[in-house]
């Protein structure tokens, strides 16, 4: 009987020990559960933050995609405008080169026209001086009545450069004016000589 009590007491102690361990284990499980719930709550908050961040990034990506598309369109348009500008530049360059060539040619023609006009002007002046010299050195009284009123100029005393020279149309009027003035002077002086001869002949007959 006494042995049975000892066994019973030992069994009860063992059960108490097991119960204490079970309670301790249960407490640990409870603490772990609370920690797990806290971590789950924290993870849920992080998940919400990450979802918000993902949404924000998606919006940024969409905005950037739209901006990239807009920039791509602008780039295409800029390239088209640039190509048109390059073509226009080449056209203007060719036009400028043509104008420059024409300008050089017109300048050359103008210089040539000026040079020829100056030559003709000098020739006309030389001829006018020669005519004036001959008129001043020919004595009308010494001329015979049958002698022609024509003034003959020796070819070797003529200006060697007095040949015909073509000049541009824009200088024709100026040169023609000079020649016309010289012709009028010569005609007037020839007419005066004729009248002078007639007067002298009349006096002789009387």
CSV table of N, CA and C in Angstrom, one decimal, residues 36-170:
chain,number,residue,atom,x,y,z
A,36,UNK,N,4.3,36.7,-34.3
A,36,UNK,CA,3.9,36.5,-35.7
A,36,UNK,C,2.9,37.4,-36.2
A,37,UNK,N,1.8,37.6,-35.3
A,37,UNK,CA,0.8,38.5,-35.7
A,37,UNK,C,1.3,40.0,-35.9
A,38,UNK,N,2.2,40.3,-35.0
A,38,UNK,CA,2.8,41.7,-35.1
A,38,UNK,C,3.6,41.8,-36.4
A,39,UNK,N,4.4,40.7,-36.7
A,39,UNK,CA,5.1,40.7,-38.0
A,39,UNK,C,4.2,40.7,-39.2
A,40,UNK,N,3.1,39.9,-39.0
A,40,UNK,CA,2.1,39.9,-40.2
A,40,UNK,C,1.6,41.3,-40.4
A,41,UNK,N,1.2,42.0,-39.3
A,41,UNK,CA,0.7,43.4,-39.4
A,41,UNK,C,1.7,44.3,-40.1
A,42,UNK,N,3.0,44.1,-39.6
A,42,UNK,CA,4.0,44.9,-40.2
A,42,UNK,C,4.2,44.6,-41.6
A,43,UNK,N,4.2,43.3,-42.0
A,43,UNK,CA,4.3,43.0,-43.4
A,43,UNK,C,3.2,43.5,-44.2
A,44,UNK,N,2.0,43.5,-43.7
A,44,UNK,CA,0.8,44.0,-44.4
A,44,UNK,C,1.0,45.5,-44.7
A,45,UNK,N,1.5,46.2,-43.6
A,45,UNK,CA,1.8,47.6,-43.8
A,45,UNK,C,2.8,47.9,-44.9
A,46,UNK,N,3.9,47.0,-44.9
A,46,UNK,CA,4.9,47.1,-45.9
A,46,UNK,C,4.3,46.8,-47.3
A,47,UNK,N,3.4,45.8,-47.3
A,47,UNK,CA,2.7,45.4,-48.6
A,47,UNK,C,1.9,46.6,-49.1
A,48,UNK,N,1.2,47.3,-48.2
A,48,UNK,CA,0.4,48.4,-48.7
A,48,UNK,C,1.3,49.5,-49.2
A,49,UNK,N,2.4,49.7,-48.5
A,49,UNK,CA,3.4,50.8,-48.9
A,49,UNK,C,4.0,50.4,-50.3
A,50,UNK,N,4.3,49.1,-50.4
A,50,UNK,CA,4.9,48.6,-51.7
A,50,UNK,C,3.8,48.7,-52.8
A,51,UNK,N,2.6,48.4,-52.5
A,51,UNK,CA,1.5,48.6,-53.5
A,51,UNK,C,1.4,50.0,-54.0
A,52,UNK,N,1.4,50.9,-52.9
A,52,UNK,CA,1.3,52.3,-53.3
A,52,UNK,C,2.5,52.8,-54.1
A,53,UNK,N,3.7,52.3,-53.8
A,53,UNK,CA,4.9,52.6,-54.5
A,53,UNK,C,4.8,52.0,-55.9
A,54,UNK,N,4.3,50.8,-56.1
A,54,UNK,CA,4.1,50.2,-57.4
A,54,UNK,C,3.2,51.1,-58.2
A,55,UNK,N,2.0,51.5,-57.6
A,55,UNK,CA,1.1,52.3,-58.3
A,55,UNK,C,1.7,53.6,-58.8
A,56,UNK,N,2.5,54.2,-57.9
A,56,UNK,CA,3.2,55.5,-58.2
A,56,UNK,C,4.2,55.2,-59.3
A,57,UNK,N,4.9,54.1,-59.3
A,57,UNK,CA,5.9,53.8,-60.3
A,57,UNK,C,5.2,53.6,-61.7
A,58,UNK,N,4.0,52.9,-61.6
A,58,UNK,CA,3.2,52.6,-62.8
A,58,UNK,C,2.8,54.0,-63.4
A,59,UNK,N,2.3,54.9,-62.6
A,59,UNK,CA,1.9,56.2,-63.1
A,59,UNK,C,3.1,56.9,-63.7
A,60,UNK,N,4.2,56.8,-63.0
A,60,UNK,CA,5.5,57.5,-63.5
A,60,UNK,C,5.9,56.9,-64.9
A,61,UNK,N,5.8,55.6,-64.9
A,61,UNK,CA,6.1,54.9,-66.2
A,61,UNK,C,5.2,55.3,-67.3
A,62,UNK,N,3.9,55.3,-67.0
A,62,UNK,CA,2.9,55.7,-68.0
A,62,UNK,C,3.2,57.1,-68.4
A,63,UNK,N,3.5,58.0,-67.4
A,63,UNK,CA,3.8,59.4,-67.8
A,63,UNK,C,5.0,59.5,-68.6
A,64,UNK,N,6.0,58.7,-68.2
A,64,UNK,CA,7.3,58.7,-69.0
A,64,UNK,C,7.1,58.1,-70.4
A,65,UNK,N,6.3,57.1,-70.4
A,65,UNK,CA,6.0,56.5,-71.8
A,65,UNK,C,5.3,57.5,-72.7
A,66,UNK,N,4.4,58.3,-72.1
A,66,UNK,CA,3.7,59.3,-72.8
A,66,UNK,C,4.7,60.4,-73.3
A,67,UNK,N,5.5,60.8,-72.3
A,67,UNK,CA,6.6,61.8,-72.6
A,67,UNK,C,7.5,61.3,-73.7
A,68,UNK,N,7.9,60.0,-73.6
A,68,UNK,CA,8.8,59.4,-74.6
A,68,UNK,C,8.2,59.4,-76.0
A,69,UNK,N,6.9,59.1,-76.0
A,69,UNK,CA,6.1,59.1,-77.3
A,69,UNK,C,6.1,60.5,-77.8
A,70,UNK,N,5.8,61.5,-76.9
A,70,UNK,CA,5.7,62.9,-77.3
A,70,UNK,C,7.1,63.3,-77.9
A,71,UNK,N,8.2,62.9,-77.1
A,71,UNK,CA,9.5,63.3,-77.6
A,71,UNK,C,9.9,62.6,-78.9
A,72,UNK,N,9.4,61.4,-79.1
A,72,UNK,CA,9.6,60.7,-80.3
A,72,UNK,C,9.0,61.4,-81.5
A,73,UNK,N,7.7,61.8,-81.3
A,73,UNK,CA,7.0,62.6,-82.3
A,73,UNK,C,7.7,63.9,-82.6
A,74,UNK,N,8.1,64.5,-81.5
A,74,UNK,CA,8.9,65.8,-81.7
A,74,UNK,C,10.2,65.6,-82.5
A,75,UNK,N,10.9,64.5,-82.1
A,75,UNK,CA,12.1,64.2,-82.8
A,75,UNK,C,11.9,63.9,-84.3
A,76,UNK,N,10.8,63.2,-84.6
A,76,UNK,CA,10.5,62.9,-86.0
A,76,UNK,C,10.2,64.2,-86.8
A,77,UNK,N,9.5,65.1,-86.1
A,77,UNK,CA,9.1,66.4,-86.8
A,77,UNK,C,10.4,67.2,-86.9
A,78,UNK,N,11.2,67.2,-85.9
A,78,UNK,CA,12.5,68.0,-85.9
A,78,UNK,C,13.4,67.5,-87.1
A,79,UNK,N,13.4,66.2,-87.2
A,79,UNK,CA,14.2,65.6,-88.3
A,79,UNK,C,13.7,66.0,-89.7
A,80,UNK,N,12.3,66.0,-89.8
A,80,UNK,CA,11.7,66.5,-91.1
A,80,UNK,C,12.1,67.9,-91.4
A,81,UNK,N,11.9,68.8,-90.3
A,81,UNK,CA,12.2,70.2,-90.5
A,81,UNK,C,13.7,70.4,-90.8
A,82,UNK,N,14.6,69.6,-90.2
A,82,UNK,CA,16.0,69.7,-90.4
A,82,UNK,C,16.3,69.3,-91.9
A,83,UNK,N,15.7,68.2,-92.3
A,83,UNK,CA,16.0,67.8,-93.7
A,83,UNK,C,15.5,68.8,-94.7
A,84,UNK,N,14.3,69.4,-94.4
A,84,UNK,CA,13.8,70.5,-95.3
A,84,UNK,C,14.8,71.7,-95.2
A,85,UNK,N,15.3,72.0,-94.0
A,85,UNK,CA,16.2,73.1,-93.9
A,85,UNK,C,17.5,72.9,-94.7
A,86,UNK,N,18.0,71.6,-94.6
A,86,UNK,CA,19.2,71.3,-95.4
A,86,UNK,C,19.0,71.4,-96.9
A,87,UNK,N,17.8,71.0,-97.4
A,87,UNK,CA,17.5,71.1,-98.8
A,87,UNK,C,17.4,72.6,-99.2
A,88,UNK,N,16.7,73.4,-98.3
A,88,UNK,CA,16.6,74.8,-98.6
A,88,UNK,C,17.9,75.5,-98.6
A,89,UNK,N,18.8,75.0,-97.7
A,89,UNK,CA,20.2,75.6,-97.6
A,89,UNK,C,20.9,75.3,-98.9
A,90,UNK,N,20.8,74.1,-99.4
A,90,UNK,CA,21.5,73.7,-100.6
A,90,UNK,C,20.9,74.5,-101.8
A,91,UNK,N,19.6,74.7,-101.8
A,91,UNK,CA,19.0,75.5,-102.9
A,91,UNK,C,19.5,77.0,-102.8
A,92,UNK,N,19.5,77.5,-101.6
A,92,UNK,CA,20.0,78.9,-101.5
A,92,UNK,C,21.5,79.0,-101.8
A,93,UNK,N,22.2,77.9,-101.5
A,93,UNK,CA,23.7,77.9,-101.8
A,93,UNK,C,23.9,78.0,-103.3
A,94,UNK,N,23.1,77.1,-104.1
A,94,UNK,CA,23.2,77.1,-105.5
A,94,UNK,C,22.8,78.4,-106.1
A,95,UNK,N,21.7,79.0,-105.6
A,95,UNK,CA,21.2,80.3,-106.0
A,95,UNK,C,22.3,81.4,-105.8
A,96,UNK,N,22.9,81.3,-104.6
A,96,UNK,CA,23.9,82.3,-104.3
A,96,UNK,C,25.1,82.2,-105.3
A,97,UNK,N,25.5,80.9,-105.5
A,97,UNK,CA,26.6,80.7,-106.5
A,97,UNK,C,26.3,81.2,-107.9
A,98,UNK,N,25.0,81.0,-108.3
A,98,UNK,CA,24.6,81.5,-109.6
A,98,UNK,C,24.6,83.0,-109.6
A,99,UNK,N,24.1,83.6,-108.6
A,99,UNK,CA,24.1,85.1,-108.5
A,99,UNK,C,25.6,85.6,-108.5
A,100,UNK,N,26.4,84.9,-107.7
A,100,UNK,CA,27.8,85.4,-107.7
A,100,UNK,C,28.5,85.3,-109.0
A,101,UNK,N,28.2,84.2,-109.8
A,101,UNK,CA,28.8,84.0,-111.1
A,101,UNK,C,28.3,85.1,-112.0
A,102,UNK,N,26.9,85.4,-112.0
A,102,UNK,CA,26.3,86.4,-112.8
A,102,UNK,C,26.9,87.8,-112.4
A,103,UNK,N,27.1,88.0,-111.1
A,103,UNK,CA,27.6,89.3,-110.7
A,103,UNK,C,29.1,89.5,-111.2
A,104,UNK,N,29.9,88.4,-111.1
A,104,UNK,CA,31.2,88.5,-111.6
A,104,UNK,C,31.2,88.8,-113.1
A,105,UNK,N,30.3,88.1,-113.8
A,105,UNK,CA,30.2,88.3,-115.3
A,105,UNK,C,29.8,89.7,-115.6
A,106,UNK,N,28.7,90.2,-114.9
A,106,UNK,CA,28.2,91.5,-115.2
A,106,UNK,C,29.3,92.6,-114.8
A,107,UNK,N,30.0,92.4,-113.7
A,107,UNK,CA,31.1,93.3,-113.3
A,107,UNK,C,32.2,93.3,-114.4
A,108,UNK,N,32.5,92.1,-115.0
A,108,UNK,CA,33.5,92.1,-116.0
A,108,UNK,C,33.0,92.8,-117.3
A,109,UNK,N,31.7,92.5,-117.6
A,109,UNK,CA,31.2,93.2,-118.8
A,109,UNK,C,31.1,94.7,-118.6
A,110,UNK,N,30.8,95.1,-117.4
A,110,UNK,CA,30.7,96.6,-117.1
A,110,UNK,C,32.1,97.2,-117.2
A,111,UNK,N,33.1,96.5,-116.6
A,111,UNK,CA,34.5,97.1,-116.7
A,111,UNK,C,34.9,97.2,-118.2
A,112,UNK,N,34.6,96.1,-119.0
A,112,UNK,CA,34.9,96.1,-120.4
A,112,UNK,C,34.2,97.3,-121.1
A,113,UNK,N,32.9,97.5,-120.8
A,113,UNK,CA,32.2,98.6,-121.4
A,113,UNK,C,32.8,99.9,-121.0
A,114,UNK,N,33.1,100.1,-119.8
A,114,UNK,CA,33.8,101.4,-119.3
A,114,UNK,C,35.1,101.6,-120.1
A,115,UNK,N,35.9,100.5,-120.2
A,115,UNK,CA,37.2,100.6,-120.9
A,115,UNK,C,37.0,101.1,-122.3
A,116,UNK,N,36.0,100.4,-123.0
A,116,UNK,CA,35.8,100.7,-124.4
A,116,UNK,C,35.2,102.1,-124.6
A,117,UNK,N,34.3,102.5,-123.6
A,117,UNK,CA,33.8,103.9,-123.7
A,117,UNK,C,34.9,104.9,-123.5
A,118,UNK,N,35.8,104.6,-122.6
A,118,UNK,CA,36.9,105.5,-122.4
A,118,UNK,C,37.8,105.6,-123.6
A,119,UNK,N,38.0,104.5,-124.3
A,119,UNK,CA,38.8,104.5,-125.5
A,119,UNK,C,38.2,105.3,-126.6
A,120,UNK,N,36.9,105.1,-126.7
A,120,UNK,CA,36.1,105.8,-127.8
A,120,UNK,C,36.1,107.3,-127.5
A,121,UNK,N,35.9,107.6,-126.2
A,121,UNK,CA,35.9,109.0,-125.8
A,121,UNK,C,37.3,109.7,-126.1
A,122,UNK,N,38.3,109.0,-125.8
A,122,UNK,CA,39.7,109.5,-126.1
A,122,UNK,C,39.9,109.6,-127.6
A,123,UNK,N,39.4,108.7,-128.4
A,123,UNK,CA,39.5,108.7,-129.8
A,123,UNK,C,38.7,109.9,-130.4
A,124,UNK,N,37.5,110.1,-129.9
A,124,UNK,CA,36.7,111.2,-130.3
A,124,UNK,C,37.4,112.6,-130.0
A,125,UNK,N,38.0,112.6,-128.8
A,125,UNK,CA,38.6,113.9,-128.4
A,125,UNK,C,39.8,114.1,-129.3
A,126,UNK,N,40.6,113.0,-129.6
A,126,UNK,CA,41.8,113.2,-130.5
A,126,UNK,C,41.3,113.6,-131.9
A,127,UNK,N,40.2,113.1,-132.4
A,127,UNK,CA,39.8,113.5,-133.7
A,127,UNK,C,39.3,114.9,-133.7
A,128,UNK,N,38.6,115.3,-132.6
A,128,UNK,CA,38.1,116.6,-132.5
A,128,UNK,C,39.2,117.6,-132.4
A,129,UNK,N,40.3,117.3,-131.7
A,129,UNK,CA,41.4,118.1,-131.6
A,129,UNK,C,42.1,118.3,-132.9
A,130,UNK,N,42.2,117.1,-133.7
A,130,UNK,CA,42.8,117.1,-135.0
A,130,UNK,C,42.0,118.0,-136.0
A,131,UNK,N,40.7,117.9,-135.9
A,131,UNK,CA,39.9,118.7,-136.8
A,131,UNK,C,40.1,120.2,-136.5
A,132,UNK,N,40.1,120.5,-135.2
A,132,UNK,CA,40.3,121.9,-134.8
A,132,UNK,C,41.6,122.4,-135.2
A,133,UNK,N,42.6,121.5,-135.1
A,133,UNK,CA,44.0,121.9,-135.5
A,133,UNK,C,44.0,122.2,-137.0
A,134,UNK,N,43.4,121.3,-137.8
A,134,UNK,CA,43.4,121.5,-139.3
A,134,UNK,C,42.6,122.8,-139.6
A,135,UNK,N,41.5,123.0,-139.0
A,135,UNK,CA,40.7,124.2,-139.3
A,135,UNK,C,41.5,125.5,-138.9
A,136,UNK,N,42.2,125.4,-137.9
A,136,UNK,CA,43.0,126.6,-137.5
A,136,UNK,C,44.2,126.9,-138.4
A,137,UNK,N,44.7,125.8,-139.0
A,137,UNK,CA,45.9,126.0,-139.8
A,137,UNK,C,45.7,126.0,-141.3
A,138,UNK,N,44.4,125.9,-141.7
A,138,UNK,CA,44.1,126.1,-143.2
A,138,UNK,C,43.6,127.5,-143.4
A,139,UNK,N,44.3,128.2,-144.3
A,139,UNK,CA,43.9,129.6,-144.6
A,139,UNK,C,42.9,129.6,-145.8
A,140,UNK,N,41.7,130.0,-145.5
A,140,UNK,CA,40.6,130.0,-146.6
A,140,UNK,C,41.0,130.8,-147.8
A,141,UNK,N,41.8,131.9,-147.6
A,141,UNK,CA,42.2,132.8,-148.8
A,141,UNK,C,43.2,132.1,-149.7
A,142,UNK,N,43.9,131.1,-149.1
A,142,UNK,CA,44.9,130.4,-149.9
A,142,UNK,C,44.4,129.3,-150.7
A,143,UNK,N,43.1,129.0,-150.4
A,143,UNK,CA,42.5,127.9,-151.2
A,143,UNK,C,42.0,128.4,-152.5
A,144,UNK,N,42.1,127.6,-153.5
A,144,UNK,CA,41.6,127.9,-154.8
A,144,UNK,C,40.1,127.7,-154.8
A,145,UNK,N,39.4,128.4,-155.7
A,145,UNK,CA,37.9,128.3,-155.7
A,145,UNK,C,37.4,127.0,-156.1
A,146,UNK,N,38.2,126.2,-156.9
A,146,UNK,CA,37.8,124.9,-157.3
A,146,UNK,C,38.1,123.8,-156.3
A,147,UNK,N,38.9,124.2,-155.3
A,147,UNK,CA,39.3,123.1,-154.3
A,147,UNK,C,38.1,122.8,-153.5
A,148,UNK,N,37.9,121.5,-153.3
A,148,UNK,CA,36.7,121.0,-152.5
A,148,UNK,C,36.8,121.4,-151.1
A,149,UNK,N,35.7,121.7,-150.4
A,149,UNK,CA,35.7,122.1,-149.0
A,149,UNK,C,35.9,120.9,-148.1
A,150,UNK,N,36.1,119.7,-148.7
A,150,UNK,CA,36.3,118.5,-147.8
A,150,UNK,C,37.7,118.6,-147.2
A,151,UNK,N,37.9,118.3,-146.0
A,151,UNK,CA,39.2,118.3,-145.3
A,151,UNK,C,39.7,116.9,-145.4
A,152,UNK,N,40.8,116.7,-146.1
A,152,UNK,CA,41.4,115.4,-146.2
A,152,UNK,C,42.4,115.2,-145.1
A,153,UNK,N,42.3,114.1,-144.4
A,153,UNK,CA,43.2,113.8,-143.3
A,153,UNK,C,44.1,112.6,-143.7
A,154,UNK,N,45.4,112.8,-143.6
A,154,UNK,CA,46.3,111.7,-144.0
A,154,UNK,C,46.1,110.5,-143.0
A,155,UNK,N,46.1,109.3,-143.6
A,155,UNK,CA,45.9,108.1,-142.8
A,155,UNK,C,47.0,107.9,-141.8
A,156,UNK,N,48.2,108.2,-142.1
A,156,UNK,CA,49.3,108.0,-141.2
A,156,UNK,C,49.3,108.9,-140.0
A,157,UNK,N,48.5,110.0,-140.1
A,157,UNK,CA,48.4,110.9,-139.0
A,157,UNK,C,47.1,110.6,-138.2
A,158,UNK,N,46.4,109.7,-138.6
A,158,UNK,CA,45.2,109.3,-137.8
A,158,UNK,C,45.5,108.5,-136.6
A,159,UNK,N,44.7,108.5,-135.6
A,159,UNK,CA,44.9,107.6,-134.4
A,159,UNK,C,44.8,106.2,-134.8
A,160,UNK,N,45.9,105.4,-134.5
A,160,UNK,CA,45.8,104.0,-134.9
A,160,UNK,C,44.7,103.2,-134.3
A,161,UNK,N,44.2,103.7,-133.2
A,161,UNK,CA,43.1,103.0,-132.5
A,161,UNK,C,41.7,103.5,-132.8
A,162,UNK,N,41.6,104.2,-134.0
A,162,UNK,CA,40.3,104.8,-134.3
A,162,UNK,C,39.4,103.9,-135.1
A,163,UNK,N,39.7,102.6,-135.1
A,163,UNK,CA,38.8,101.7,-135.8
A,163,UNK,C,37.5,101.5,-135.1
A,164,UNK,N,36.6,100.8,-135.8
A,164,UNK,CA,35.2,100.6,-135.2
A,164,UNK,C,35.3,99.7,-134.0
A,165,UNK,N,34.6,100.1,-132.9
A,165,UNK,CA,34.6,99.3,-131.7
A,165,UNK,C,33.2,99.2,-131.2
A,166,UNK,N,32.7,98.0,-131.0
A,166,UNK,CA,31.3,97.8,-130.5
A,166,UNK,C,31.3,98.1,-129.0
A,167,UNK,N,30.3,98.7,-128.6
A,167,UNK,CA,30.1,99.1,-127.2
A,167,UNK,C,28.8,98.6,-126.7
A,168,UNK,N,28.6,98.3,-125.4
A,168,UNK,CA,27.3,97.9,-124.9
A,168,UNK,C,26.2,98.9,-125.2
A,169,UNK,N,24.9,98.4,-125.2
A,169,UNK,CA,23.8,99.3,-125.5
A,169,UNK,C,23.6,100.4,-124.5
A,170,UNK,N,23.9,100.1,-123.2
A,170,UNK,CA,23.7,101.2,-122.2
A,170,UNK,C,24.6,102.4,-122.4
